[in-house]
XYZ file of C-alpha atoms in Angstrom:
760
model
C -0.178 -0.489 0.314
C 1.969 3.398 -1.214
C 2.394 5.971 2.007
C -0.103 8.606 0.261
C -3.781 7.497 -1.583
C -3.182 7.535 -4.843
C -6.908 8.767 -4.457
C -4.873 12.116 -2.946
C -2.626 13.266 -5.238
C -4.580 15.312 -6.851
C -4.564 16.812 -3.737
C -1.444 17.307 -2.876
C -0.516 20.974 -4.284
C -3.716 22.858 -2.413
C -1.872 20.727 0.991
C 1.068 22.573 0.544
C -0.332 25.980 -0.368
C -2.858 25.926 2.914
C -0.377 23.810 5.319
C -1.145 26.961 8.390
C -4.636 26.474 8.068
C -5.032 22.657 8.271
C -6.514 21.699 11.593
C -5.588 17.944 12.622
C -9.150 17.792 15.010
C -10.326 15.776 12.727
C -14.112 14.095 13.609
C -13.599 10.293 13.122
C -17.589 10.131 12.210
C -16.399 13.201 9.310
C -13.121 10.521 8.896
C -15.268 7.561 8.032
C -17.504 9.798 5.836
C -14.393 11.173 3.210
C -12.098 7.258 3.297
C -12.234 3.820 4.604
C -10.513 4.663 8.149
C -9.161 1.113 9.108
C -8.229 0.671 4.995
C -6.064 4.098 5.355
C -4.554 3.562 9.378
C -1.390 3.762 8.372
C -0.728 6.529 5.860
C -0.532 8.744 9.738
C -1.117 12.248 9.601
C -0.477 13.264 6.262
C -4.109 11.924 5.001
C -5.934 12.720 8.112
C -4.535 16.795 6.757
C -5.047 15.751 3.701
C -8.859 14.396 4.290
C -9.690 17.529 5.965
C -9.307 19.490 3.876
C -11.564 17.405 0.668
C -14.577 17.273 3.351
C -13.815 21.105 4.271
C -17.805 22.587 3.348
C -16.700 25.020 0.534
C -18.742 28.305 0.678
C -20.369 29.363 -2.590
C -18.255 32.277 -5.026
C -21.421 34.012 -4.929
C -24.031 35.157 -2.973
C -27.650 36.947 -4.693
C -28.074 39.680 -2.128
C -31.160 40.761 -3.143
C -32.958 37.803 -1.850
C -31.986 37.995 1.182
C -33.655 39.727 4.244
C -31.955 42.669 4.201
C -32.517 46.662 4.240
C -33.463 48.335 2.360
C -35.240 51.778 2.410
C -35.332 54.473 5.245
C -36.272 58.222 6.228
C -35.604 60.004 9.430
C -38.520 62.003 11.374
C -37.752 63.895 14.760
C -36.350 61.190 17.669
C -39.318 60.165 19.123
C -40.870 57.591 17.099
C -43.586 54.598 17.733
C -45.346 52.900 15.994
C -46.151 52.140 12.614
C -48.673 50.810 10.207
C -49.055 50.843 6.184
C -51.642 50.420 3.503
C -51.306 50.249 -0.060
C -49.051 52.660 -1.180
C -48.798 54.553 2.280
C -46.757 54.092 5.629
C -49.097 55.722 8.818
C -46.232 56.458 11.977
C -46.687 57.790 15.157
C -43.554 59.869 17.295
C -43.680 61.088 20.020
C -41.969 64.548 18.921
C -43.127 65.181 14.389
C -46.436 63.919 14.706
C -48.675 61.072 12.420
C -46.835 61.581 9.379
C -48.006 59.659 6.223
C -45.098 58.289 3.775
C -45.357 56.972 0.870
C -43.508 54.300 0.327
C -44.394 53.052 -3.247
C -41.017 52.738 -3.767
C -39.606 50.744 -0.357
C -35.290 51.952 -1.232
C -36.778 55.470 -1.030
C -40.076 56.882 1.502
C -40.483 60.162 1.100
C -42.677 62.169 3.261
C -45.903 63.217 2.368
C -47.887 65.101 4.689
C -48.398 65.210 9.033
C -50.183 66.550 11.247
C -48.771 68.054 14.284
C -49.658 66.409 18.168
C -48.364 64.197 20.410
C -48.828 60.845 18.853
C -48.159 57.326 20.044
C -49.646 54.741 18.285
C -51.110 54.296 14.957
C -53.662 51.613 12.947
C -55.655 51.756 10.455
C -58.862 50.844 8.472
C -60.562 52.488 5.144
C -59.664 55.720 4.477
C -59.285 56.496 8.206
C -56.283 56.244 11.164
C -56.711 55.362 14.287
C -53.859 57.633 15.948
C -53.340 57.096 20.174
C -51.926 59.505 22.230
C -52.233 63.379 24.263
C -55.331 64.932 24.153
C -56.864 60.194 22.924
C -57.545 58.925 20.530
C -57.693 61.465 17.224
C -59.350 60.042 14.918
C -57.914 61.576 10.814
C -59.719 60.928 7.269
C -55.689 60.285 5.257
C -58.343 60.387 2.232
C -55.830 63.057 0.284
C -52.794 62.031 2.195
C -51.265 65.261 1.172
C -53.159 66.812 3.324
C -54.919 64.533 6.620
C -56.885 66.053 8.731
C -58.139 65.513 12.626
C -61.946 65.044 12.445
C -62.857 64.241 15.822
C -61.310 62.898 19.431
C -61.586 61.406 22.060
C -60.526 61.713 25.591
C -58.589 58.654 26.702
C -54.839 60.052 27.411
C -53.525 56.095 28.107
C -54.448 54.052 25.738
C -50.892 52.954 24.613
C -52.476 50.116 21.882
C -55.001 50.643 19.444
C -57.122 48.215 16.862
C -60.080 48.891 15.430
C -62.182 45.595 13.741
C -65.752 46.792 12.160
C -67.696 49.641 13.393
C -65.028 49.451 16.751
C -61.728 50.323 17.845
C -60.163 48.739 21.464
C -57.656 50.864 23.039
C -55.145 49.344 25.597
C -55.231 51.665 28.042
C -52.588 51.362 30.239
C -53.548 51.346 33.718
C -56.557 52.334 33.178
C -57.873 48.800 31.291
C -59.401 47.807 27.986
C -61.557 50.220 26.481
C -64.060 49.593 23.359
C -64.764 53.679 21.096
C -68.154 53.431 18.771
C -65.758 54.756 15.728
C -69.344 54.755 13.274
C -69.753 58.250 12.963
C -65.563 59.667 13.112
C -66.527 62.639 13.738
C -68.031 61.635 17.395
C -66.194 58.670 18.725
C -67.713 57.547 21.404
C -65.871 55.244 24.896
C -68.922 52.455 25.130
C -67.077 50.087 28.124
C -64.403 49.901 29.848
C -62.456 46.927 31.400
C -60.703 48.288 34.735
C -57.625 45.466 35.256
C -55.529 45.216 38.122
C -52.108 45.595 35.973
C -51.414 47.662 33.296
C -52.468 46.070 29.485
C -50.149 46.943 27.153
C -51.329 45.364 23.928
C -54.014 44.638 22.088
C -54.918 42.161 18.832
C -58.329 41.379 16.863
C -60.501 38.681 16.038
C -63.118 37.552 14.256
C -65.480 37.882 17.412
C -62.570 37.986 20.155
C -59.276 40.559 21.661
C -56.619 39.340 22.624
C -54.856 41.750 25.087
C -51.628 41.502 26.855
C -51.895 42.667 30.234
C -49.560 42.215 33.308
C -48.478 38.793 32.699
C -51.365 37.340 31.288
C -53.159 37.242 27.726
C -56.813 38.005 28.073
C -59.216 36.960 25.360
C -62.960 38.814 25.082
C -65.270 38.028 23.114
C -66.055 41.511 21.922
C -69.347 39.590 20.097
C -71.360 42.312 21.881
C -68.647 45.593 21.365
C -70.518 47.672 24.232
C -70.364 43.853 26.354
C -66.985 42.676 26.244
C -66.467 39.815 28.402
C -63.429 37.784 29.750
C -63.495 34.049 27.906
C -59.921 32.701 28.373
C -56.276 33.798 29.594
C -53.287 32.091 29.884
C -49.976 33.404 32.180
C -46.811 34.054 30.345
C -42.855 34.237 32.052
C -43.101 38.023 32.159
C -45.157 40.965 31.409
C -46.659 40.885 27.684
C -46.045 43.796 25.506
C -47.934 43.116 22.414
C -49.721 40.265 20.431
C -51.082 39.307 17.002
C -52.730 37.118 15.340
C -52.510 35.116 12.412
C -55.723 31.904 12.254
C -55.802 29.260 15.236
C -52.103 31.518 17.398
C -51.801 34.701 19.278
C -48.757 35.579 19.446
C -47.068 37.847 22.064
C -43.718 39.651 23.082
C -42.665 40.205 26.231
C -39.435 41.392 28.006
C -37.286 38.563 26.464
C -39.394 36.186 24.716
C -41.818 34.963 21.670
C -44.617 33.277 22.811
C -46.914 31.300 20.476
C -50.444 30.660 21.846
C -53.303 28.255 20.437
C -56.345 29.824 19.989
C -58.477 27.312 18.143
C -60.307 27.656 22.033
C -60.979 31.184 22.242
C -61.713 29.437 26.054
C -58.670 27.902 26.851
C -55.133 29.514 25.299
C -52.557 27.003 25.551
C -49.063 28.007 25.591
C -47.638 25.290 22.406
C -43.763 27.377 22.604
C -41.702 30.485 22.823
C -38.259 31.801 20.792
C -35.720 33.767 23.103
C -34.703 36.659 20.316
C -31.313 38.972 21.467
C -32.508 41.612 23.434
C -35.422 43.954 25.361
C -38.311 42.961 23.107
C -41.463 45.400 21.849
C -43.204 44.345 19.253
C -44.474 41.934 16.309
C -45.758 40.993 13.123
C -47.259 37.486 11.078
C -46.105 36.609 7.440
C -46.796 33.284 6.307
C -44.337 31.121 8.213
C -42.354 33.926 9.633
C -42.573 36.719 12.812
C -40.803 39.899 12.770
C -40.213 41.109 16.102
C -39.106 44.337 16.955
C -37.045 46.164 20.806
C -33.624 47.623 21.303
C -31.134 44.777 19.009
C -33.065 45.510 15.770
C -35.578 43.158 13.646
C -35.632 40.251 14.659
C -37.065 37.681 11.563
C -38.193 33.911 13.291
C -39.122 31.032 11.609
C -42.484 29.951 13.086
C -43.725 26.768 10.923
C -43.190 24.960 14.186
C -45.107 26.090 16.377
C -43.627 24.027 18.688
C -40.508 24.722 18.525
C -40.335 28.039 16.927
C -36.358 29.635 15.818
C -34.498 32.489 15.517
C -32.719 33.440 12.270
C -30.951 36.569 12.602
C -31.280 40.009 12.986
C -31.059 43.454 11.587
C -29.227 45.683 13.073
C -27.777 43.030 15.504
C -25.847 44.786 18.613
C -29.423 47.462 18.294
C -26.404 50.586 17.479
C -30.242 52.685 15.585
C -31.804 52.351 18.685
C -34.621 50.371 20.321
C -37.514 49.239 17.036
C -40.796 50.319 18.415
C -44.411 49.094 16.198
C -43.153 47.325 13.391
C -46.018 45.799 10.146
C -46.491 44.352 7.578
C -47.339 45.016 2.866
C -46.498 42.636 0.969
C -42.665 41.214 1.004
C -41.022 44.611 2.945
C -41.325 44.853 6.822
C -41.726 48.529 8.094
C -40.226 49.347 11.691
C -40.673 52.777 13.583
C -36.990 53.306 14.947
C -35.744 55.076 17.808
C -33.537 56.483 19.786
C -32.096 59.608 22.266
C -28.352 59.065 22.428
C -28.731 58.482 18.494
C -27.682 61.312 15.142
C -31.406 62.934 13.544
C -31.382 60.526 10.444
C -31.103 57.337 13.116
C -34.872 58.065 13.963
C -37.323 57.489 11.745
C -38.766 54.952 9.542
C -37.034 51.885 8.798
C -37.962 49.782 4.946
C -36.562 45.292 5.305
C -37.245 43.067 2.240
C -38.067 40.256 3.166
C -36.987 37.626 0.524
C -36.192 34.096 1.790
C -36.128 35.369 5.760
C -32.775 34.859 5.973
C -29.717 37.238 6.548
C -25.761 36.337 4.942
C -23.897 34.345 7.086
C -20.038 35.738 6.771
C -17.739 32.986 4.905
C -14.807 34.439 7.884
C -14.317 36.652 9.850
C -11.681 38.514 12.103
C -13.037 39.682 15.739
C -10.646 41.964 17.523
C -12.703 42.456 20.621
C -13.227 45.699 22.619
C -9.051 45.960 22.053
C -10.146 46.430 18.620
C -11.224 49.722 16.445
C -11.912 49.619 13.110
C -11.551 52.156 10.151
C -10.572 50.990 7.321
C -9.010 48.032 4.497
C -6.818 47.435 1.975
C -5.915 44.352 -0.036
C -2.932 43.410 -1.680
C -2.571 39.451 -2.822
C -3.913 37.509 0.165
C -2.860 39.880 2.602
C -6.083 42.542 4.410
C -4.576 45.821 5.981
C -7.129 47.085 8.294
C -7.069 50.567 9.583
C -6.689 49.805 13.901
C -7.386 53.232 14.984
C -5.843 52.817 18.801
C -2.951 50.841 17.077
C -2.942 50.880 13.697
C -1.908 48.750 11.075
C -2.679 44.995 11.660
C -2.000 42.503 7.944
C -4.462 39.189 8.497
C -4.261 36.526 5.456
C -6.669 35.984 3.597
C -5.311 32.816 1.579
C -8.547 30.509 3.280
C -11.379 33.225 2.740
C -12.778 30.564 5.456
C -9.862 30.990 8.600
C -8.630 34.736 7.894
C -5.219 34.776 10.817
C -3.953 37.336 12.295
C -0.192 37.199 11.433
C 1.155 41.198 12.748
C 0.846 44.791 12.892
C 3.258 47.517 14.110
C 1.777 50.021 16.196
C 1.413 53.236 14.403
C 0.993 56.594 16.899
C -1.714 59.508 16.387
C -5.007 57.495 15.514
C -4.764 55.376 12.236
C -7.565 56.440 10.040
C -6.701 55.629 6.615
C -4.619 53.261 4.360
C -3.394 52.571 1.167
C -0.919 49.592 0.263
C 1.269 49.128 -3.056
C 4.386 46.199 -2.146
C 6.170 46.775 -1.073
C 4.723 49.336 1.169
C 1.994 50.601 2.907
C 1.337 54.449 3.608
C -1.182 55.220 6.498
C -2.044 58.167 7.512
C -3.493 59.270 10.770
C -4.918 62.332 12.968
C -2.139 64.132 14.742
C 1.010 61.807 13.138
C 0.530 62.579 9.539
C 1.869 60.006 6.639
C 3.386 56.680 7.763
C 5.610 54.352 5.706
C 5.736 50.862 6.253
C 7.905 47.443 5.442
C 5.200 45.504 4.645
C 8.352 43.004 2.946
C 7.626 40.383 5.716
C 3.915 40.066 6.648
C 4.169 38.836 9.971
C 6.466 41.731 10.643
C 6.036 44.974 9.291
C 8.537 47.832 10.425
C 7.806 51.859 10.153
C 10.094 52.920 7.918
C 9.156 56.708 7.226
C 6.979 59.166 8.888
C 6.366 63.076 7.985
C 4.043 65.703 10.018
C 0.689 67.305 7.654
C -0.956 70.711 9.596
C -4.235 68.627 9.849
C -6.317 65.710 10.981
C -5.746 62.984 7.436
C -8.725 60.651 6.556
C -7.268 59.760 3.242
C -4.929 58.297 1.482
C -4.104 57.248 -2.949
C -0.556 56.019 -3.905
C 0.501 56.837 -7.932
C 4.166 56.700 -8.817
C 5.922 58.468 -7.203
C 3.695 60.836 -5.037
C 1.360 60.067 -2.274
C -2.145 62.209 -2.649
C -3.418 62.667 1.496
C -6.977 63.930 2.645
C -6.436 66.495 4.913
C -8.950 67.481 6.619
C -9.808 71.045 6.468
C -5.856 71.693 5.249
C -7.072 70.367 2.094
C -5.486 67.401 -0.523
C -0.841 67.827 0.646
C 1.069 65.742 -2.116
C 4.068 64.135 -0.797
C 6.730 62.823 -2.906
C 8.133 59.308 -1.919
C 10.486 58.221 -3.964
C 12.449 57.435 -1.250
C 10.084 56.228 1.361
C 12.050 56.792 4.758
C 12.345 60.400 3.781
C 9.075 61.397 2.508
C 8.856 65.136 2.016
C 5.089 67.108 1.481
C 5.657 69.183 -2.085
C 2.599 70.512 -3.004
C -0.967 71.342 -1.191
C -4.442 72.829 -2.232
C -6.780 73.869 0.348
C -10.164 72.686 -0.333
C -13.671 74.362 1.150
C -14.894 71.886 3.239
C -13.133 68.744 4.819
C -10.983 66.944 2.577
C -11.632 62.997 3.223
C -11.349 60.317 0.704
C -9.222 60.391 -2.814
C -8.465 58.429 -5.641
C -6.168 59.389 -8.417
C -5.990 58.555 -12.096
C -4.156 60.491 -14.171
C -3.028 63.585 -14.084
C -6.154 64.263 -11.357
C -7.239 63.778 -7.289
C -11.097 63.549 -7.273
C -11.368 64.357 -3.271
C -14.458 64.177 -1.569
C -14.545 67.386 0.501
C -18.283 65.880 2.564
C -20.833 68.827 2.940
C -18.252 70.333 -0.474
C -18.646 67.333 -2.875
C -17.104 66.065 -4.878
C -12.885 68.115 -6.081
C -11.302 68.061 -8.941
C -7.925 68.580 -8.749
C -5.165 69.275 -11.848
C -2.336 67.511 -10.105
C 0.072 67.981 -14.469
C 2.555 69.381 -11.577
C 2.321 67.510 -8.690
C 4.268 70.818 -6.572
C 1.297 73.003 -7.035
C -1.864 71.112 -7.509
C -5.346 73.195 -8.573
C -9.014 73.035 -8.199
C -10.201 72.862 -11.794
C -13.973 71.584 -10.985
C -16.019 70.032 -8.500
C -19.242 68.708 -8.375
C -21.345 69.634 -4.907
C -23.015 66.214 -3.887
C -26.254 66.096 -2.523
C -25.260 64.280 1.131
C -21.910 64.619 2.372
C -19.027 63.047 0.536
C -17.107 61.164 2.386
C -15.064 58.569 -0.106
C -14.270 58.055 -4.337
C -13.141 54.710 -5.892
C -13.291 55.279 -10.143
C -14.017 53.432 -13.170
C -14.099 54.698 -16.718
C -15.342 57.621 -16.650
C -17.474 57.667 -13.779
C -16.640 58.964 -10.378
C -18.219 56.577 -7.692
C -18.883 58.806 -4.504
C -19.731 57.666 -0.551
C -22.225 60.227 -0.084
C -22.927 59.952 4.005
C -26.481 60.102 3.890
C -27.936 60.025 0.238
C -25.773 56.203 -0.135
C -24.048 56.471 -3.326
C -23.582 59.144 -6.006
C -22.635 58.599 -9.911
C -20.294 61.650 -11.337
C -19.624 61.462 -15.304
C -15.693 63.494 -15.264
C -15.022 62.787 -18.757
C -15.194 66.391 -19.092
C -12.632 66.792 -15.095
C -13.754 71.036 -15.652
C -17.187 70.063 -15.315
C -18.608 66.374 -13.287
C -22.152 66.012 -14.118
C -24.025 64.407 -11.184
C -25.981 61.069 -13.902
C -26.557 58.674 -10.914
C -27.876 57.163 -7.688
C -28.777 54.767 -5.619
C -30.449 55.670 -2.364
C -28.172 53.601 0.840
C -29.826 52.731 4.172
C -28.345 54.961 5.935
C -25.092 56.784 6.154
C -22.073 55.217 2.836
C -19.310 56.013 4.503
C -16.549 53.426 2.222
C -17.052 51.850 -1.821
C -15.071 49.658 -3.473
C -15.710 47.889 -7.537
C -16.329 44.858 -8.465
C -17.486 44.043 -12.155
C -20.844 45.545 -11.881
C -21.331 45.591 -8.759
C -20.335 48.520 -6.398
C -19.810 47.496 -1.949
C -20.794 50.749 0.121
C -19.501 50.332 3.415
C -22.582 52.200 4.890
C -21.696 52.476 8.857
C -24.471 50.102 10.112
C -23.295 47.291 7.383
C -22.618 46.980 3.497
C -25.285 47.451 0.281
C -24.585 45.909 -2.430
C -25.411 48.303 -5.817
C -26.079 47.203 -8.950
C -24.103 49.660 -12.257
C -24.198 47.758 -14.647
C -25.501 51.171 -16.277
C -23.604 53.712 -14.245
C -26.773 56.135 -14.306
C -29.509 53.970 -12.774
C -27.732 52.324 -10.235
C -29.809 50.259 -8.132
C -29.598 48.740 -4.729
C -29.564 45.047 -5.037
C -29.231 44.199 -0.976
C -27.369 44.198 2.017
C -26.184 42.676 5.385
C -26.377 44.000 9.180
C -23.314 43.051 10.050
C -22.827 43.483 13.815
C -20.815 46.647 15.048
C -20.622 49.687 12.453
C -19.440 49.021 10.025
C -16.678 51.075 7.779
C -15.435 50.604 5.919
C -14.641 48.119 2.255
C -12.636 45.725 -0.219
C -12.773 42.903 -2.003
C -10.580 40.128 -2.414
C -11.033 37.935 -5.487
C -14.542 35.877 -5.108
C -15.141 37.836 -1.491
C -15.668 41.077 -0.139
C -14.257 42.237 2.938
C -15.776 44.128 5.289
C -14.330 46.448 8.555
C -16.252 46.944 10.925
C -15.081 48.264 14.479
C -13.649 45.400 16.153
C -12.225 43.568 13.151
C -13.462 41.633 9.911
C -16.680 39.420 7.981
C -15.145 38.234 4.156
C -18.504 37.312 2.295
C -19.581 36.849 -1.095
C -19.668 38.321 -3.534
C -22.522 39.691 -5.863
C -23.753 36.882 -8.502
C -24.200 38.994 -11.872
C -27.470 37.915 -11.810
C -29.779 39.607 -9.441
C -33.323 40.033 -7.684
C -32.212 43.476 -7.722
C -34.970 45.231 -5.607
C -37.881 45.983 -7.995
C -37.491 50.144 -9.241
C -40.215 52.879 -8.593
C -42.589 51.565 -11.228
C -42.429 48.390 -12.652
C -44.670 46.829 -15.431
C -43.799 43.083 -17.732
C -42.187 45.256 -20.774
C -41.415 48.770 -18.531
C -39.034 49.752 -14.865
C -38.914 53.381 -14.362
C -36.360 54.917 -11.478
C -36.397 58.834 -10.472
C -32.652 60.323 -9.636
C -32.381 62.393 -7.597
C -34.862 62.480 -5.812
C -35.784 64.216 -3.685
C -34.760 67.338 -6.638
C -35.118 70.520 -6.329
C -34.902 71.429 -9.722
C -34.170 68.641 -12.631
C -35.349 64.748 -12.176
C -33.599 62.581 -14.098
C -36.522 59.639 -15.642
C -34.567 56.586 -15.673
C -36.118 54.283 -18.389
C -35.620 50.350 -19.430
C -37.634 49.155 -21.588
C -37.562 45.118 -22.001
C -38.420 45.566 -26.045
C -38.394 47.668 -28.135
C -41.939 50.140 -27.368
C -43.114 53.404 -28.799
C -43.180 55.331 -25.079
C -45.549 58.012 -24.414
C -43.876 60.024 -20.505
C -46.141 62.496 -19.268
C -45.797 64.409 -15.275
C -49.115 64.806 -13.104
C -49.825 65.957 -9.625
C -51.275 63.492 -7.089
C -54.844 64.687 -8.401
C -53.673 62.799 -11.876
C -54.409 66.391 -13.205
C -51.470 66.364 -16.348
C -48.585 69.215 -15.876
C -46.595 68.000 -18.123
C -45.965 66.165 -21.772
C -42.274 64.444 -21.375
C -41.966 63.168 -24.460
C -43.758 60.691 -27.325
C -41.266 58.373 -28.557
C -40.433 54.809 -30.120
C -36.814 54.148 -27.950
C -34.888 50.428 -28.508
C -34.759 47.010 -25.876
C -32.299 48.970 -22.853
C -32.070 51.497 -20.788
C -32.357 55.565 -21.445
C -33.131 58.492 -19.255
C -34.473 61.861 -19.715
C -34.900 65.131 -17.925
C -37.630 66.591 -16.116
C -36.765 70.214 -15.437
C -38.650 70.532 -13.138
C -41.515 72.996 -14.948
C -45.510 72.681 -16.340
C -46.411 72.678 -19.945
C -46.355 76.580 -19.901
C -42.250 76.730 -17.992
C -42.972 77.787 -15.053
C -41.545 75.895 -12.126
C -43.370 73.790 -10.244
C -44.795 74.190 -6.596
C -42.546 72.007 -4.008
C -44.892 68.698 -4.379
C -45.649 65.179 -4.721
C -45.211 64.369 -8.439
C -46.419 60.848 -10.718
C -44.757 60.420 -13.567
C -46.761 58.250 -15.920
C -44.837 56.402 -18.966
C -46.886 53.962 -20.205
C -46.216 51.970 -23.882
C -48.245 51.422 -26.881
C -48.084 46.988 -25.748
C -50.615 48.532 -23.058
C -48.295 49.301 -20.219
C -48.047 51.547 -17.577
C -45.915 52.442 -15.253
C -46.197 55.254 -12.154
C -43.434 56.756 -9.587
C -43.606 58.981 -7.025
C -41.616 62.508 -7.190
C -40.814 65.074 -4.452
C -39.729 67.875 -4.976
C -38.035 70.758 -3.043
C -38.043 74.198 -2.688
């Protein structure tokens, strides 16, 4: 018998390359499945190593992020978001500091405020053309026939109501320490309390199904017969292990959240409800909504997906916002394939308070292929990749080198302490160029990745945020001081040779040819002529809608991570006159961007977002993944994307070329449209995507349906085309601020309608 079985010989090169990643602790059962263990036992340790390699699970080379549970859009409100209900293409939201808000969600990736009423609002239910809102001073009935102009019709004093449900001519309120309350709403202008039921415990949640109300009271679920609504009767109850919060009912089961559990209850016989199963998602819980075989639960750690296909054994799947960085998620609602959550947190930026929208997908979250967790000692702000190594920017430590030869098993190889709060790194073998807040540019020899060391440095006047290397020069985005050019011909003695002040705060920089493109926060993208590195000059600029954080280049386009405005695509064919040609919003704050093939990968603070840029002028959000802890940086290595989060990194598969993208604004069998920017103040670019040659008519209408402007009537070939609406009506007069409808129709009978918000 040969020492090495013949079937292992083809794998020896792999073994020799990846020896460091092989584990010898292989379970006997696994070995038996891969090899007749007794027959080959004499082959020794080498055989065990070979088997470990052969049996290791292989991660998918690519995935479709659009198929997974992911955030798709958001809209900020003042802090205090509490509840949400959805009906048709509108979400109705309450916020204690913003009042009652009507939000257009016809495009879930770009929710738009349509109308509002100002009062202290707590919870909401919608039925027909009315919204029923509790708050101060009580229950308000609001006419939502015109979403842009909701009208308060009637009210009834009920100051302690914390949840509400509507069925037929009655509203049912969970009224805190004031118990359970029934309100006759048959006359919306004059609602009347017709019954109350006192309870010694706090009444927090309520759901109504058929002729029963299911009420969360203290540590119990009470079942109340409301066949005769003015005379409700308690007919059953079941105890919980903790305070019950909210209730949802679907078919023969009720789903109740407590502080830390979701409880599934059999209500086949309402008089004898029985606990079936319990599941413990992370963090404190609040509200629950049901869609098919899944429950979606909000709480302190965001939104959780739970498999309830087996009610006796519900299973936690995953979380969006698993570390709760977005604050407490409160009310939740489901419409078709989207989940809507009200998010609030007093310690968070205002633009992280409001409505968050999630695509249900397959209710699962993309999983990391491999990861590194530096623990609380890590403070990672960025990542760069060269060959089989990832270089992490650790603010507190400096440079950390990670071996990513085997993506499933990344290893920390070495590092070097860099003083002054590290912020960014660019790699050009055999050196890494790291910029810091307080100690300028540091040049690091990485010839031996296990033992990198600083060979030279140069001080800079301000806080450096970004760096790029081209030829014998390093270009540093130096905050308030603008762009600095450093000669690195001799890495041991880098020297500043030129600079140019930018009007804002220089954050990121990328170089191509004789131009440097600098993201300048509130001052957008600055184009700097560097033909003479000793005398760089601003050649052009473009003010982006958000806060420009980072930039990468491909062809004649610049792709800008633009903070709260997501990804902005800029045509740089003429560097002196860059033009904004496309954009795609991301759910949170875009901080870093990298490209691979036809996709852009965005580190947007809360995770990784994937955007299809096959047509750069009509980019589309394709999906994403929530990553524990704040995500600041992103890089691509081979078939994987590397996301740098606060305490380390995640390695994930790339997006497959065939993507299940989030649907654009309007969709028809032969026709798709998307408007950008949206909101817009002057010109709005409308992207038209045709699956076949068609004659297309395009027009603009106000919310009443009145035509405002005829835009075009022409024949187009299949593919993507775009045209511009200048924000004017047929008479050439600028339209008033508000919501407008873009209507496209083809001679085949297809119609698509999108909404555009004009701000003045």
